[in-house]
PDB file of C-alpha atoms and ligand atoms in Angstrom:
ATOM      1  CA  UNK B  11      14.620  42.622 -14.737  1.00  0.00           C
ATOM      2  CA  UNK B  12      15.044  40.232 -17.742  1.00  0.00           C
ATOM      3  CA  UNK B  13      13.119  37.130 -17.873  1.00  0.00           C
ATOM      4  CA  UNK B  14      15.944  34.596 -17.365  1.00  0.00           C
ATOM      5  CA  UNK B  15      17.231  36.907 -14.098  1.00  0.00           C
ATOM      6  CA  UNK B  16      13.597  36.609 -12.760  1.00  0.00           C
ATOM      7  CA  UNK B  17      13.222  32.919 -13.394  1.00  0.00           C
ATOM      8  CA  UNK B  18      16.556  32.768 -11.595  1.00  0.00           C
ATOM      9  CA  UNK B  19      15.756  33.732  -8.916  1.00  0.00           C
ATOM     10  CA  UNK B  20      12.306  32.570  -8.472  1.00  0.00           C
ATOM     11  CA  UNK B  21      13.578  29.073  -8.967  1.00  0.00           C
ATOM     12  CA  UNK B  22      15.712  29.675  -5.960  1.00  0.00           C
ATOM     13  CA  UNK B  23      12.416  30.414  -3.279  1.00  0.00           C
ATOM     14  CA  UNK B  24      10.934  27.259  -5.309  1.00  0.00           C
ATOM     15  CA  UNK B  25      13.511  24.438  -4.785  1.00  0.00           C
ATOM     16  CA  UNK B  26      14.782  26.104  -1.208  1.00  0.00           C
ATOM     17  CA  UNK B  27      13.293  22.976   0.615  1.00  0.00           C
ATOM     18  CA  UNK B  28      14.462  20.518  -1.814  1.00  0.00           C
ATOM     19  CA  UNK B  29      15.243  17.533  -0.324  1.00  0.00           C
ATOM     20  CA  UNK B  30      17.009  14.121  -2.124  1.00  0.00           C
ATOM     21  CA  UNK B  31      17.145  10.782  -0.854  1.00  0.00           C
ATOM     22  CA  UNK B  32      21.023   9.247  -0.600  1.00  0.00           C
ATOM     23  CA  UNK B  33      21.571   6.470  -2.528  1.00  0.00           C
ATOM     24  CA  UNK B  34      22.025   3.407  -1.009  1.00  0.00           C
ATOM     25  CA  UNK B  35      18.908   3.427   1.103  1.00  0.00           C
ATOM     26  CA  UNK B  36      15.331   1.293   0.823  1.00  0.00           C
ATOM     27  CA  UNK B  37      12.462   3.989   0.175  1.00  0.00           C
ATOM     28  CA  UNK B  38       9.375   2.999   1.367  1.00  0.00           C
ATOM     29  CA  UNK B  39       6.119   5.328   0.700  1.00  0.00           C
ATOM     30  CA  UNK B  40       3.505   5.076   2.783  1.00  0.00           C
ATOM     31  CA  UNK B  41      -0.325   6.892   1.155  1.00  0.00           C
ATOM     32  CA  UNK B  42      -3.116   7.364   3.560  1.00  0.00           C
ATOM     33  CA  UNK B  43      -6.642   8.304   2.741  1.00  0.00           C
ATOM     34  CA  UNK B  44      -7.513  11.500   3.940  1.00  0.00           C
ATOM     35  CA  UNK B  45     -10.504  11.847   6.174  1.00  0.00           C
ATOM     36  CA  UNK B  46     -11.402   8.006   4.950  1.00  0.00           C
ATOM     37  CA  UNK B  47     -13.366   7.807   8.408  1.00  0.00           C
ATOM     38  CA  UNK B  48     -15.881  10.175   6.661  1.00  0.00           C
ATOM     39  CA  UNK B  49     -15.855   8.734   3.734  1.00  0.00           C
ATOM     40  CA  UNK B  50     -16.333   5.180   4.697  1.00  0.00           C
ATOM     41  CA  UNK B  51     -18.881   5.638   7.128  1.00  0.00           C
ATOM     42  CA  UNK B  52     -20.992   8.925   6.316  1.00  0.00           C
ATOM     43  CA  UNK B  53     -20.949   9.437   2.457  1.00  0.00           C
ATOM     44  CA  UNK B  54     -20.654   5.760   1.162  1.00  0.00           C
ATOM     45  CA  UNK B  55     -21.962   3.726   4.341  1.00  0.00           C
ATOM     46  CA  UNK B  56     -19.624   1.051   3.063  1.00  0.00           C
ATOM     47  CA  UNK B  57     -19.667  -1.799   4.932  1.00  0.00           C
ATOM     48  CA  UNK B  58     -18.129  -2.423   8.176  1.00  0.00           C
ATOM     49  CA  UNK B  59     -15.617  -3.611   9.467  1.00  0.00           C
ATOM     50  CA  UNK B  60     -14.887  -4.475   5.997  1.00  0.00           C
ATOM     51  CA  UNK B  61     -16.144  -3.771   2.572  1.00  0.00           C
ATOM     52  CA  UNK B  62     -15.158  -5.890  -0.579  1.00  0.00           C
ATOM     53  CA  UNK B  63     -15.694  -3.022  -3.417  1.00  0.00           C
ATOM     54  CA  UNK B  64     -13.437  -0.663  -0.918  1.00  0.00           C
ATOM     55  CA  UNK B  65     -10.339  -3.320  -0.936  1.00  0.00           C
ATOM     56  CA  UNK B  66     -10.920  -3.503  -4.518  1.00  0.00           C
ATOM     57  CA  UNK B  67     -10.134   0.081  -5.079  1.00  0.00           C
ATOM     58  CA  UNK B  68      -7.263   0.212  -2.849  1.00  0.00           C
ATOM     59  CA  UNK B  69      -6.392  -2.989  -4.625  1.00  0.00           C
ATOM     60  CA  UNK B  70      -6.273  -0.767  -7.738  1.00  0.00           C
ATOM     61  CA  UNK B  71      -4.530   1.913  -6.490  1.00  0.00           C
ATOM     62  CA  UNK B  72      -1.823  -0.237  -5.558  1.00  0.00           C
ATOM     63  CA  UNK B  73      -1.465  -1.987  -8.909  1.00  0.00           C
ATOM     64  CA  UNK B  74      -1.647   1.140 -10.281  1.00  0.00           C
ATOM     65  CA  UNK B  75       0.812   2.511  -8.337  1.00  0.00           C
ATOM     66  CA  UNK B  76       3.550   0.105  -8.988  1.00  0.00           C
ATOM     67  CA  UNK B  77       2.879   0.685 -12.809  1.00  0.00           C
ATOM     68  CA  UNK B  78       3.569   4.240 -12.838  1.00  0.00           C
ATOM     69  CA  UNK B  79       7.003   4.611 -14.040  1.00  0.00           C
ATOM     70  CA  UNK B  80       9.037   3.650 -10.866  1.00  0.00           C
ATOM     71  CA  UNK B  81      10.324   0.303 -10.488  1.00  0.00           C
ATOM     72  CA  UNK B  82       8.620  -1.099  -7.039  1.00  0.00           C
ATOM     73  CA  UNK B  83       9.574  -4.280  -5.794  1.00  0.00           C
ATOM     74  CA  UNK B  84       6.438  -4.548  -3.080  1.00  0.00           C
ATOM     75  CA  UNK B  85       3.042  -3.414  -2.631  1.00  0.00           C
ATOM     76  CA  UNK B  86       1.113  -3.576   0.363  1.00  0.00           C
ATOM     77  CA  UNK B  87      -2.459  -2.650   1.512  1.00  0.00           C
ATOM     78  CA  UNK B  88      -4.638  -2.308   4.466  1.00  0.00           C
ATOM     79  CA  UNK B  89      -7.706  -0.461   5.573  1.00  0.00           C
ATOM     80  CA  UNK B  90      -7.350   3.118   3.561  1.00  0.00           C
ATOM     81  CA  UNK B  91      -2.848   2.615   3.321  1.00  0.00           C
ATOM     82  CA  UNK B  92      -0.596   1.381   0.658  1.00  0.00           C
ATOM     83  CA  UNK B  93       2.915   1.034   1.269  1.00  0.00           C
ATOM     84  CA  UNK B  94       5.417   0.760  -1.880  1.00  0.00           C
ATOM     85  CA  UNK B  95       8.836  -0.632  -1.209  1.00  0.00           C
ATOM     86  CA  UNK B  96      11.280   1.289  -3.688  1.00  0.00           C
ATOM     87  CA  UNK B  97      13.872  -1.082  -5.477  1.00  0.00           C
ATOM     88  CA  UNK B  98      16.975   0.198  -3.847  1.00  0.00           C
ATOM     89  CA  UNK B  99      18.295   1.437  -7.290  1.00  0.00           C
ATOM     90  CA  UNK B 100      15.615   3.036  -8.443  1.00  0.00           C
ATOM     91  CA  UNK B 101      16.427   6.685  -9.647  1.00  0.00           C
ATOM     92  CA  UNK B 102      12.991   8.036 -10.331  1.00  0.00           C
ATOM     93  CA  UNK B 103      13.039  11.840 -10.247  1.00  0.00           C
ATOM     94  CA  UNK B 104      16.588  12.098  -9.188  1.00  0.00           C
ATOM     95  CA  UNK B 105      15.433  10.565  -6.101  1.00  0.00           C
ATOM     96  CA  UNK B 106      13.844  14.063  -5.065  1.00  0.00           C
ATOM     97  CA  UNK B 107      11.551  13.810  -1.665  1.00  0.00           C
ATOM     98  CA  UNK B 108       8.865  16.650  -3.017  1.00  0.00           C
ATOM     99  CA  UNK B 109       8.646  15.044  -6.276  1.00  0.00           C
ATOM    100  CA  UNK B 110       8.129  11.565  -4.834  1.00  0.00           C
ATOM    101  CA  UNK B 111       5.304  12.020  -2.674  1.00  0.00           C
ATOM    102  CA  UNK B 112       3.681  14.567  -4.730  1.00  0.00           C
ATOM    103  CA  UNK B 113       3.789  12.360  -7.558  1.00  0.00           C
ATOM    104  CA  UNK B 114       2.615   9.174  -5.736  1.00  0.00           C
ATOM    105  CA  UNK B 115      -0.265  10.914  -4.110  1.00  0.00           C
ATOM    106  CA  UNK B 116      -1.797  12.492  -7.292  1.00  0.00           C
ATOM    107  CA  UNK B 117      -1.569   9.081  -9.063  1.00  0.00           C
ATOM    108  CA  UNK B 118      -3.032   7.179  -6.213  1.00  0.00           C
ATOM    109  CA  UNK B 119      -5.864  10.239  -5.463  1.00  0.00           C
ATOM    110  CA  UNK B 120      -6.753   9.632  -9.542  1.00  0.00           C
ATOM    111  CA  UNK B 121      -6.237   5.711  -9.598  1.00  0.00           C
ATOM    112  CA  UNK B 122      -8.416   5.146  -6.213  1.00  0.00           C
ATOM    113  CA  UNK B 123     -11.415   7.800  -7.573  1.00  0.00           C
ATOM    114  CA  UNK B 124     -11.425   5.613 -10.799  1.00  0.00           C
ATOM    115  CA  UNK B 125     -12.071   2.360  -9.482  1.00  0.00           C
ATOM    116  CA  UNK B 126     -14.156   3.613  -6.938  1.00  0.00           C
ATOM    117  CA  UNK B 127     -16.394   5.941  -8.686  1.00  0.00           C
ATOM    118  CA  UNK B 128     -16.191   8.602  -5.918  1.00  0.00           C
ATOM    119  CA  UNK B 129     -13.409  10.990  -4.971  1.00  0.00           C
ATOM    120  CA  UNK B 130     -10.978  10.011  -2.199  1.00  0.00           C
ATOM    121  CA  UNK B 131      -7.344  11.896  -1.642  1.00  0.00           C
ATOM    122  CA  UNK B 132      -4.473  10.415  -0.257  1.00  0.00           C
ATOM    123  CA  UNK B 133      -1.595  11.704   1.722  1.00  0.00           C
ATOM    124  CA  UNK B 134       1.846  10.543   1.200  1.00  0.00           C
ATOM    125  CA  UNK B 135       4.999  10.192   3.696  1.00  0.00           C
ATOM    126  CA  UNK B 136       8.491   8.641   2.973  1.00  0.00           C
ATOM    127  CA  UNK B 137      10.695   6.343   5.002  1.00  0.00           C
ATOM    128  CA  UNK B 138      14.249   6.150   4.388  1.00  0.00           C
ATOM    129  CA  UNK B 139      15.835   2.509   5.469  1.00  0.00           C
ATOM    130  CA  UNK B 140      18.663   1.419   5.635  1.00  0.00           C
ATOM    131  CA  UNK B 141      18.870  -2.213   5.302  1.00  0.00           C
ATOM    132  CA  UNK B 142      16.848  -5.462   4.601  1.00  0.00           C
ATOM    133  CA  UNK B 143      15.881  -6.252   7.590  1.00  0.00           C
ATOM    134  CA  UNK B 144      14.651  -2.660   8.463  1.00  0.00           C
ATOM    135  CA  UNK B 145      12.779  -3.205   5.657  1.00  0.00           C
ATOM    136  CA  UNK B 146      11.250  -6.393   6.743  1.00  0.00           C
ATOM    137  CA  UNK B 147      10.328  -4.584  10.239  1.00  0.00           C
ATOM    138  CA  UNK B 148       8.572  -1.580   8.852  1.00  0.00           C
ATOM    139  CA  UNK B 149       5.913  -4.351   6.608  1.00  0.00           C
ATOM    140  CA  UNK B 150       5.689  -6.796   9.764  1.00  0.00           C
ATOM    141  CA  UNK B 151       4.642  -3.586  11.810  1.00  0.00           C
ATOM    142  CA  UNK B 152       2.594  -2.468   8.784  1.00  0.00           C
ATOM    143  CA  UNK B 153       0.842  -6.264   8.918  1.00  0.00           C
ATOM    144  CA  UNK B 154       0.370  -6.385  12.886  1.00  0.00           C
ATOM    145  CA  UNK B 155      -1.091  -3.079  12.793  1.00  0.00           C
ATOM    146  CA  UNK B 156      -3.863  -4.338  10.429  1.00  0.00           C
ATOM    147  CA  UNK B 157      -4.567  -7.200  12.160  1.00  0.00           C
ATOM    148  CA  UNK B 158      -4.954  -5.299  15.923  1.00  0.00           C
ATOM    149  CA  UNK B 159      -6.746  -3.100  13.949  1.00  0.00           C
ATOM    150  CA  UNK B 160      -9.192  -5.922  12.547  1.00  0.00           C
ATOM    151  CA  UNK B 161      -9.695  -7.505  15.798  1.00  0.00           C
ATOM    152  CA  UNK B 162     -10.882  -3.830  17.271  1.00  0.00           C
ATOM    153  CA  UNK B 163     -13.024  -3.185  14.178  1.00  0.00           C
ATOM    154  CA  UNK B 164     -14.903  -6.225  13.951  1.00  0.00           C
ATOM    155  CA  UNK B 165     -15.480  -6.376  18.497  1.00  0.00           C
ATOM    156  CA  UNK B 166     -16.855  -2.801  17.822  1.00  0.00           C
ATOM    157  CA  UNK B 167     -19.380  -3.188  15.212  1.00  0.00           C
ATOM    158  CA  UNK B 168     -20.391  -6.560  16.687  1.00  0.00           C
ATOM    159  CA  UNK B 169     -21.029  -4.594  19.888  1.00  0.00           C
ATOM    160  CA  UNK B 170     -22.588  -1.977  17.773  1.00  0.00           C
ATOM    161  CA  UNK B 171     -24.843  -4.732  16.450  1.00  0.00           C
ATOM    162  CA  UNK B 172     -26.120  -5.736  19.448  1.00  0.00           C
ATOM    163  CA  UNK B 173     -27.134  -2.291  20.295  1.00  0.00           C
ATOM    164  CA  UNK B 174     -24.327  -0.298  22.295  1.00  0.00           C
ATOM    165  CA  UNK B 175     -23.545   3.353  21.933  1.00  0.00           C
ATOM    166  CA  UNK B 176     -20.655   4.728  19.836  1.00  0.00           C
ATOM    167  CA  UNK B 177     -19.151   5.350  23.567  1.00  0.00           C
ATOM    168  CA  UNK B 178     -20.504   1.891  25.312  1.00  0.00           C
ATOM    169  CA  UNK B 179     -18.990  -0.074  22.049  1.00  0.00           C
ATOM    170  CA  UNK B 180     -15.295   2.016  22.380  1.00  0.00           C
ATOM    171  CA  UNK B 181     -15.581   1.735  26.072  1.00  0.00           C
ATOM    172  CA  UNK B 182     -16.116  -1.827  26.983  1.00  0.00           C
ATOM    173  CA  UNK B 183     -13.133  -2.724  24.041  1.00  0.00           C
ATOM    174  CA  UNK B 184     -10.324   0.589  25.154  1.00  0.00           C
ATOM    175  CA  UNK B 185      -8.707  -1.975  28.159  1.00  0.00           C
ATOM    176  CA  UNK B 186      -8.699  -5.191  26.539  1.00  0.00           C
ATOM    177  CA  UNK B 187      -5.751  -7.359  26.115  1.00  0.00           C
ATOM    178  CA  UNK B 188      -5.783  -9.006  22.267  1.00  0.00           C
ATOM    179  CA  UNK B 189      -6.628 -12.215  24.156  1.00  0.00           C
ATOM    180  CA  UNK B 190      -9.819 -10.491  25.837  1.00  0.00           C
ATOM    181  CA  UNK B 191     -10.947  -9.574  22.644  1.00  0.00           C
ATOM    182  CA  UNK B 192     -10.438 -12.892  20.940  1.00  0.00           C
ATOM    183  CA  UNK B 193     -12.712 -14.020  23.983  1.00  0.00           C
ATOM    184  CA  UNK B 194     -15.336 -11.497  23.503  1.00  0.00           C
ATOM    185  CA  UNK B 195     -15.566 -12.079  19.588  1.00  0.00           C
ATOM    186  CA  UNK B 196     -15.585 -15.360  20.050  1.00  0.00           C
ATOM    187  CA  UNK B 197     -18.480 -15.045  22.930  1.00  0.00           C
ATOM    188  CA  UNK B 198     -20.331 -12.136  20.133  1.00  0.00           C
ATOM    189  CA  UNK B 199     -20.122 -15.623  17.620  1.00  0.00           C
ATOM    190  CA  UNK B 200     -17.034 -14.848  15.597  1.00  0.00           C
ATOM    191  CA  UNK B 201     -14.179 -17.045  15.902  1.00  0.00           C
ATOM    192  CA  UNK B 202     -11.247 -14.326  14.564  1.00  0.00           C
ATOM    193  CA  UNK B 203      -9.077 -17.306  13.145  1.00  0.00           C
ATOM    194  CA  UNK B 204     -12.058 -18.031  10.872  1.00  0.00           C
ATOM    195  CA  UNK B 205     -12.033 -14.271   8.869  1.00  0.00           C
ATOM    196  CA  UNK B 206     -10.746 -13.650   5.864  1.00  0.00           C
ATOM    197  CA  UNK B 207      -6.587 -13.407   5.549  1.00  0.00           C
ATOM    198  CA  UNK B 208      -6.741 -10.110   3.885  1.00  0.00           C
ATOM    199  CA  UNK B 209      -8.518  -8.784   6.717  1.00  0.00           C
ATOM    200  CA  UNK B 210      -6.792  -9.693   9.355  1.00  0.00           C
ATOM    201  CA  UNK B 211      -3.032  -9.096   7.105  1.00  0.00           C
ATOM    202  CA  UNK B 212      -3.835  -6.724   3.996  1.00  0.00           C
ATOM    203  CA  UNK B 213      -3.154  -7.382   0.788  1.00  0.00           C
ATOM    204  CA  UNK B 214       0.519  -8.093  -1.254  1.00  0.00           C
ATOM    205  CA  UNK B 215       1.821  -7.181  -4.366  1.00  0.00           C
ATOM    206  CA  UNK B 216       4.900  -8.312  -6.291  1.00  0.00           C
ATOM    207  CA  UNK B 217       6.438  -9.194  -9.856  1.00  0.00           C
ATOM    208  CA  UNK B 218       6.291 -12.817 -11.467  1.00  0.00           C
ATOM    209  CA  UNK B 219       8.447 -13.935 -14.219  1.00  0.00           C
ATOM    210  CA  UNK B 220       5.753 -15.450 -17.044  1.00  0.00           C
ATOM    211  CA  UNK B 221       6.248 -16.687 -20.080  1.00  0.00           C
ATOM    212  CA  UNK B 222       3.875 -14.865 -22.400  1.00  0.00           C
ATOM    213  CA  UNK B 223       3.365 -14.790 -26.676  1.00  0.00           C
ATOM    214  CA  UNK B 224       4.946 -11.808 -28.349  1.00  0.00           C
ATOM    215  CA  UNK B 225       5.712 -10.893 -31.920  1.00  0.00           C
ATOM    216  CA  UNK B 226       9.039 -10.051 -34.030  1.00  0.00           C
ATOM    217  CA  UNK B 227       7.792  -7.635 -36.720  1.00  0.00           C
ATOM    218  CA  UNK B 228      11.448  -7.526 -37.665  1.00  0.00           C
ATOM    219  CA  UNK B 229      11.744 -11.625 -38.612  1.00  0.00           C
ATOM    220  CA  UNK B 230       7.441 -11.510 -39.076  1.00  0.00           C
ATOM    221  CA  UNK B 231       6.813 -14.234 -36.151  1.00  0.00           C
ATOM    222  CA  UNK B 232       5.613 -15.411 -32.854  1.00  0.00           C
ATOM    223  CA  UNK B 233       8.460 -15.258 -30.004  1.00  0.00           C
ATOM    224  CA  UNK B 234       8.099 -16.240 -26.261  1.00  0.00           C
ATOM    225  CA  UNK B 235       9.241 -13.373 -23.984  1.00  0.00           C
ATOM    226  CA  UNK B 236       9.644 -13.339 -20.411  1.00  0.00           C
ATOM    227  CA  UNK B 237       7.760 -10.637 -18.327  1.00  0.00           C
ATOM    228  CA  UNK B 238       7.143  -9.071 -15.297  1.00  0.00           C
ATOM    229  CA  UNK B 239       3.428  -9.613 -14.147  1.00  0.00           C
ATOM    230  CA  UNK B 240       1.997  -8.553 -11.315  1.00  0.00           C
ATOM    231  CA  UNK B 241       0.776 -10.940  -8.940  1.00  0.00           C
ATOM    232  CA  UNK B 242      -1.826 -10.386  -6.051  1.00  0.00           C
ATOM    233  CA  UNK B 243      -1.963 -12.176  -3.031  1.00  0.00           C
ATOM    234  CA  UNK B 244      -4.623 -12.043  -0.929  1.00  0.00           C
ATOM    235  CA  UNK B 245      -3.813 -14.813   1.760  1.00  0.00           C
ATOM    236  CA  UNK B 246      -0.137 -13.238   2.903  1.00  0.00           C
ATOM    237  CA  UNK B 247       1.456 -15.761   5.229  1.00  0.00           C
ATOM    238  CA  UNK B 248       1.907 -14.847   9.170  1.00  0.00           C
ATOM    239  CA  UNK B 249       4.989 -17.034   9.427  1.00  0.00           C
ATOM    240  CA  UNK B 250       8.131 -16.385   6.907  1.00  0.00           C
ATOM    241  CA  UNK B 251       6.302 -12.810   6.077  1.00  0.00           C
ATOM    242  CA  UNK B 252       9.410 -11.225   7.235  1.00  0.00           C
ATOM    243  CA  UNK B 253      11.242 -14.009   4.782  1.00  0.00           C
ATOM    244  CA  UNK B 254       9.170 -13.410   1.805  1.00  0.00           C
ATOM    245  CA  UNK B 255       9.910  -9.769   2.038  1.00  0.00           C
ATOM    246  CA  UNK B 256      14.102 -10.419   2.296  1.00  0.00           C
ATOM    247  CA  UNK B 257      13.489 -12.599  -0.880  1.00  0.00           C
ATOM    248  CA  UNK B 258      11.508 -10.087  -2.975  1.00  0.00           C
ATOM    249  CA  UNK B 259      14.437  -7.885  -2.621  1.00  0.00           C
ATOM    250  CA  UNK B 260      16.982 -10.111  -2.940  1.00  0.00           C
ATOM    251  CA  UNK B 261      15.371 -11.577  -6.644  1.00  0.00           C
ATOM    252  CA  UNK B 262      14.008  -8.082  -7.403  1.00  0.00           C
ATOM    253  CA  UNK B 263      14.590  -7.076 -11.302  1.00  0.00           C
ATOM    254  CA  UNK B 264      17.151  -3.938 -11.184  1.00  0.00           C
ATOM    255  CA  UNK B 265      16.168  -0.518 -12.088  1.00  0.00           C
ATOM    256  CA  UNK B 266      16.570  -0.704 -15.917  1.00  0.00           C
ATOM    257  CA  UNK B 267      13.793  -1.267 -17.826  1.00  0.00           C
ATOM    258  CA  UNK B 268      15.522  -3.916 -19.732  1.00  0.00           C
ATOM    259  CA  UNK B 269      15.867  -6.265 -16.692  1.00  0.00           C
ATOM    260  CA  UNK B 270      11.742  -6.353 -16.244  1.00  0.00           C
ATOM    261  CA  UNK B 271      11.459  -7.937 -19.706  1.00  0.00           C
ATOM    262  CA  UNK B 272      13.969 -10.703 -21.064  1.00  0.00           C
ATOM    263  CA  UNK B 273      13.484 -11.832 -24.720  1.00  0.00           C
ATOM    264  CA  UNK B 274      13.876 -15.518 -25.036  1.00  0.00           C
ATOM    265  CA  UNK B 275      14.144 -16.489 -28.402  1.00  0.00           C
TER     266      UNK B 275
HETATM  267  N1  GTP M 326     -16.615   0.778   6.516  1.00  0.00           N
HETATM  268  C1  GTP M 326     -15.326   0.580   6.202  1.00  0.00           C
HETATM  269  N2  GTP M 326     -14.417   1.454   6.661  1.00  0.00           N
HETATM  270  C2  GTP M 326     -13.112   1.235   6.328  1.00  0.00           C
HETATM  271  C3  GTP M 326     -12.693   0.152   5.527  1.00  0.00           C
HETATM  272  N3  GTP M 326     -11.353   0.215   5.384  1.00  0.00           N
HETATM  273  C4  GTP M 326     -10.942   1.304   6.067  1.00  0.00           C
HETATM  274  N4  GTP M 326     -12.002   1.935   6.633  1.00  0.00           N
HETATM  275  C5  GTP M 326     -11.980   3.119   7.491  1.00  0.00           C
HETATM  276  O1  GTP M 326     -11.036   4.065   7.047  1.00  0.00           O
HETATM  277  C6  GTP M 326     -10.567   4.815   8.182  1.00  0.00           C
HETATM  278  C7  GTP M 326      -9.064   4.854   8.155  1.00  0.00           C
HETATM  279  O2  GTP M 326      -8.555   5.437   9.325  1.00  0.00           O
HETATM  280  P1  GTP M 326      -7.611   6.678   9.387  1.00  0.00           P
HETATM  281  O3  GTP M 326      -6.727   6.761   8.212  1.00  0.00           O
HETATM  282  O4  GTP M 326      -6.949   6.615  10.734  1.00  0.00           O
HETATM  283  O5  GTP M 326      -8.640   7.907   9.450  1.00  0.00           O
HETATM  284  P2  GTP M 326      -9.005   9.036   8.383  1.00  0.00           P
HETATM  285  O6  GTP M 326     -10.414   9.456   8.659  1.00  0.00           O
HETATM  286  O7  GTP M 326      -8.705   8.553   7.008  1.00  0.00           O
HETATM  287  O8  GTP M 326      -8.071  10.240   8.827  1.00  0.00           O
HETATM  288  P3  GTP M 326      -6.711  10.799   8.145  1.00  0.00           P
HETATM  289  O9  GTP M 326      -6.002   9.616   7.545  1.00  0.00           O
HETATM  290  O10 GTP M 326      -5.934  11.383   9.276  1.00  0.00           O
HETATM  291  O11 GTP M 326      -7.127  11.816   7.144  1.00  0.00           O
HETATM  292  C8  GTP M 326     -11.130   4.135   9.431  1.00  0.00           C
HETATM  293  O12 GTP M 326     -12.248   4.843   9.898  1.00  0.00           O
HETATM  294  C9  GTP M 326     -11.553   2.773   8.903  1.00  0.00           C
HETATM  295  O13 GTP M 326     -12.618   2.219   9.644  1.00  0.00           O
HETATM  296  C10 GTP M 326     -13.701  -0.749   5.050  1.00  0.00           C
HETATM  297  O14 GTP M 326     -13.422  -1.739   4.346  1.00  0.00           O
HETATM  298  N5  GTP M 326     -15.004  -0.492   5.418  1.00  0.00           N
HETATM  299 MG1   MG M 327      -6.773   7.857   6.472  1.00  0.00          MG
END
């Protein structure tokens, strides 16, 4: 068989389980670390409930992520997740499902092991939504799920603290209503309105329109160009969240990269 027949027809076993997404539709990627329970608590012993040099290195990952070649209007991160919120246009890799998440996990795997200084592997899923306010549910559900998961965390290791069992701690917390355990944190001395935002809500990251210095070579001089920086925020808001998101979309910069960077003189 001639070289061109065989690549023929292996290409055909390779792509059989290609998928693409339609246009039209929100992507939303969702990484996970893999086996970050081992990780956190039995090779690094990183603080718990939560460690500052861990949310830095998701905070990289994410940053890194949404300058990676695809044009992302949100970022979003929580214990060992990001979540990237596609801009709707955006035709990265034909839009091709394998190539998406394979992509995004080996950049966020390589990104996350760099800031970190030890290796850590992500997983990586897709959600395909169809409007704005899908969109808006999927990071409010995102957001409420870190902050249950906060309240847990930090009634656990207080328990912990005070010298219950792996079992005792998970036991006395598994029936609890969220009020109970606002009780009991409060009654273990932690008032939960008092912790950090980013705990409680994760971390956000969109695109700001700055001013910044740039040079002509052409006419030899200074010029002021407008560009897309990223911005971090670190104290997300609990009402309007679903509001914020809406608007990021709505004033998101399309999917050519001459609409991230406007010249202005
Ligand atoms: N100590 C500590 N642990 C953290 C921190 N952030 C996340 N984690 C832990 O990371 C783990 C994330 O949970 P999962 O993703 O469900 O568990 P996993 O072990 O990664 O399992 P898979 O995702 O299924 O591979 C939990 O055990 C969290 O407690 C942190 O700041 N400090
Ligand atoms: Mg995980």
């Amino acid at each position: 068989m001639k070289f061109s027949q065989l690549d023929e027809k292996m290409r055909l076993y390779e792509t059989s389980a290609d998928q693409l997404v339609p246009p039209g539709f929100y992507i939303v990627a969702r990484l996970d670390g893999r086996g970050f329970t081992k990780l956190t608590k039995e090779t690094l012993y990183l603080e718990k409930p939560f460690d500052f040099r861990f949310r830095e290195a998701m905070g990289a990952a994410t940053e890194h992520l949404m300058q990676c070649g695809f044009n992302i209007t949100y970022g979003y991160t929580q214990s060992d997740e990001i979540s990237l919120l596609f801009h709707r246009d955006d035709a990265s890799f034909n839009r091709m499902h394998r190539k998406l998440i394979s992509v995004l996990a080996g950049e966020a795997s390589a990104a996350f092991t760099h800031a970190l200084g030890h290796m850590g592997a992500f997983d990586a899923r897709l959600s395909v939504l169809p409007t704005e306010k899908v969109v808006a549910d999927y990071f409010s559900w995102r957001a409420e799920d870190a902050n249950r998961n906060a309240l847990s965390a930090y009634c656990y290791w207080k328990l912990r603290e005070r010298g219950l069992s792996l079992r005792e701690a998970s036991e006395r917390i598994y029936k609890l209503s969220v009020g109970e355990k606002n009780e009991l944190l409060f009654s273990l001395g932690i008032n939960y309105n008092d912790l950090p935002a980013w705990q409680k809500r994760g971390m956000g990251f969109y695109w700001k329109m700055a001013q910044r210095k740039g040079f002509d070579p052409v006419r030899n001089a200074e010029t002021q160009v407008l560009r897309r920086t990223l911005h971090r925020e670190a104290e997300l808001p609990i009402a309007g969240y679903r509001e914020m998101i809406v608007n990021l979309i709505t004033h998101a910069p399309g999917a050519e990269p001459e609409g991230r960077q406007l010249l202005l003189n």
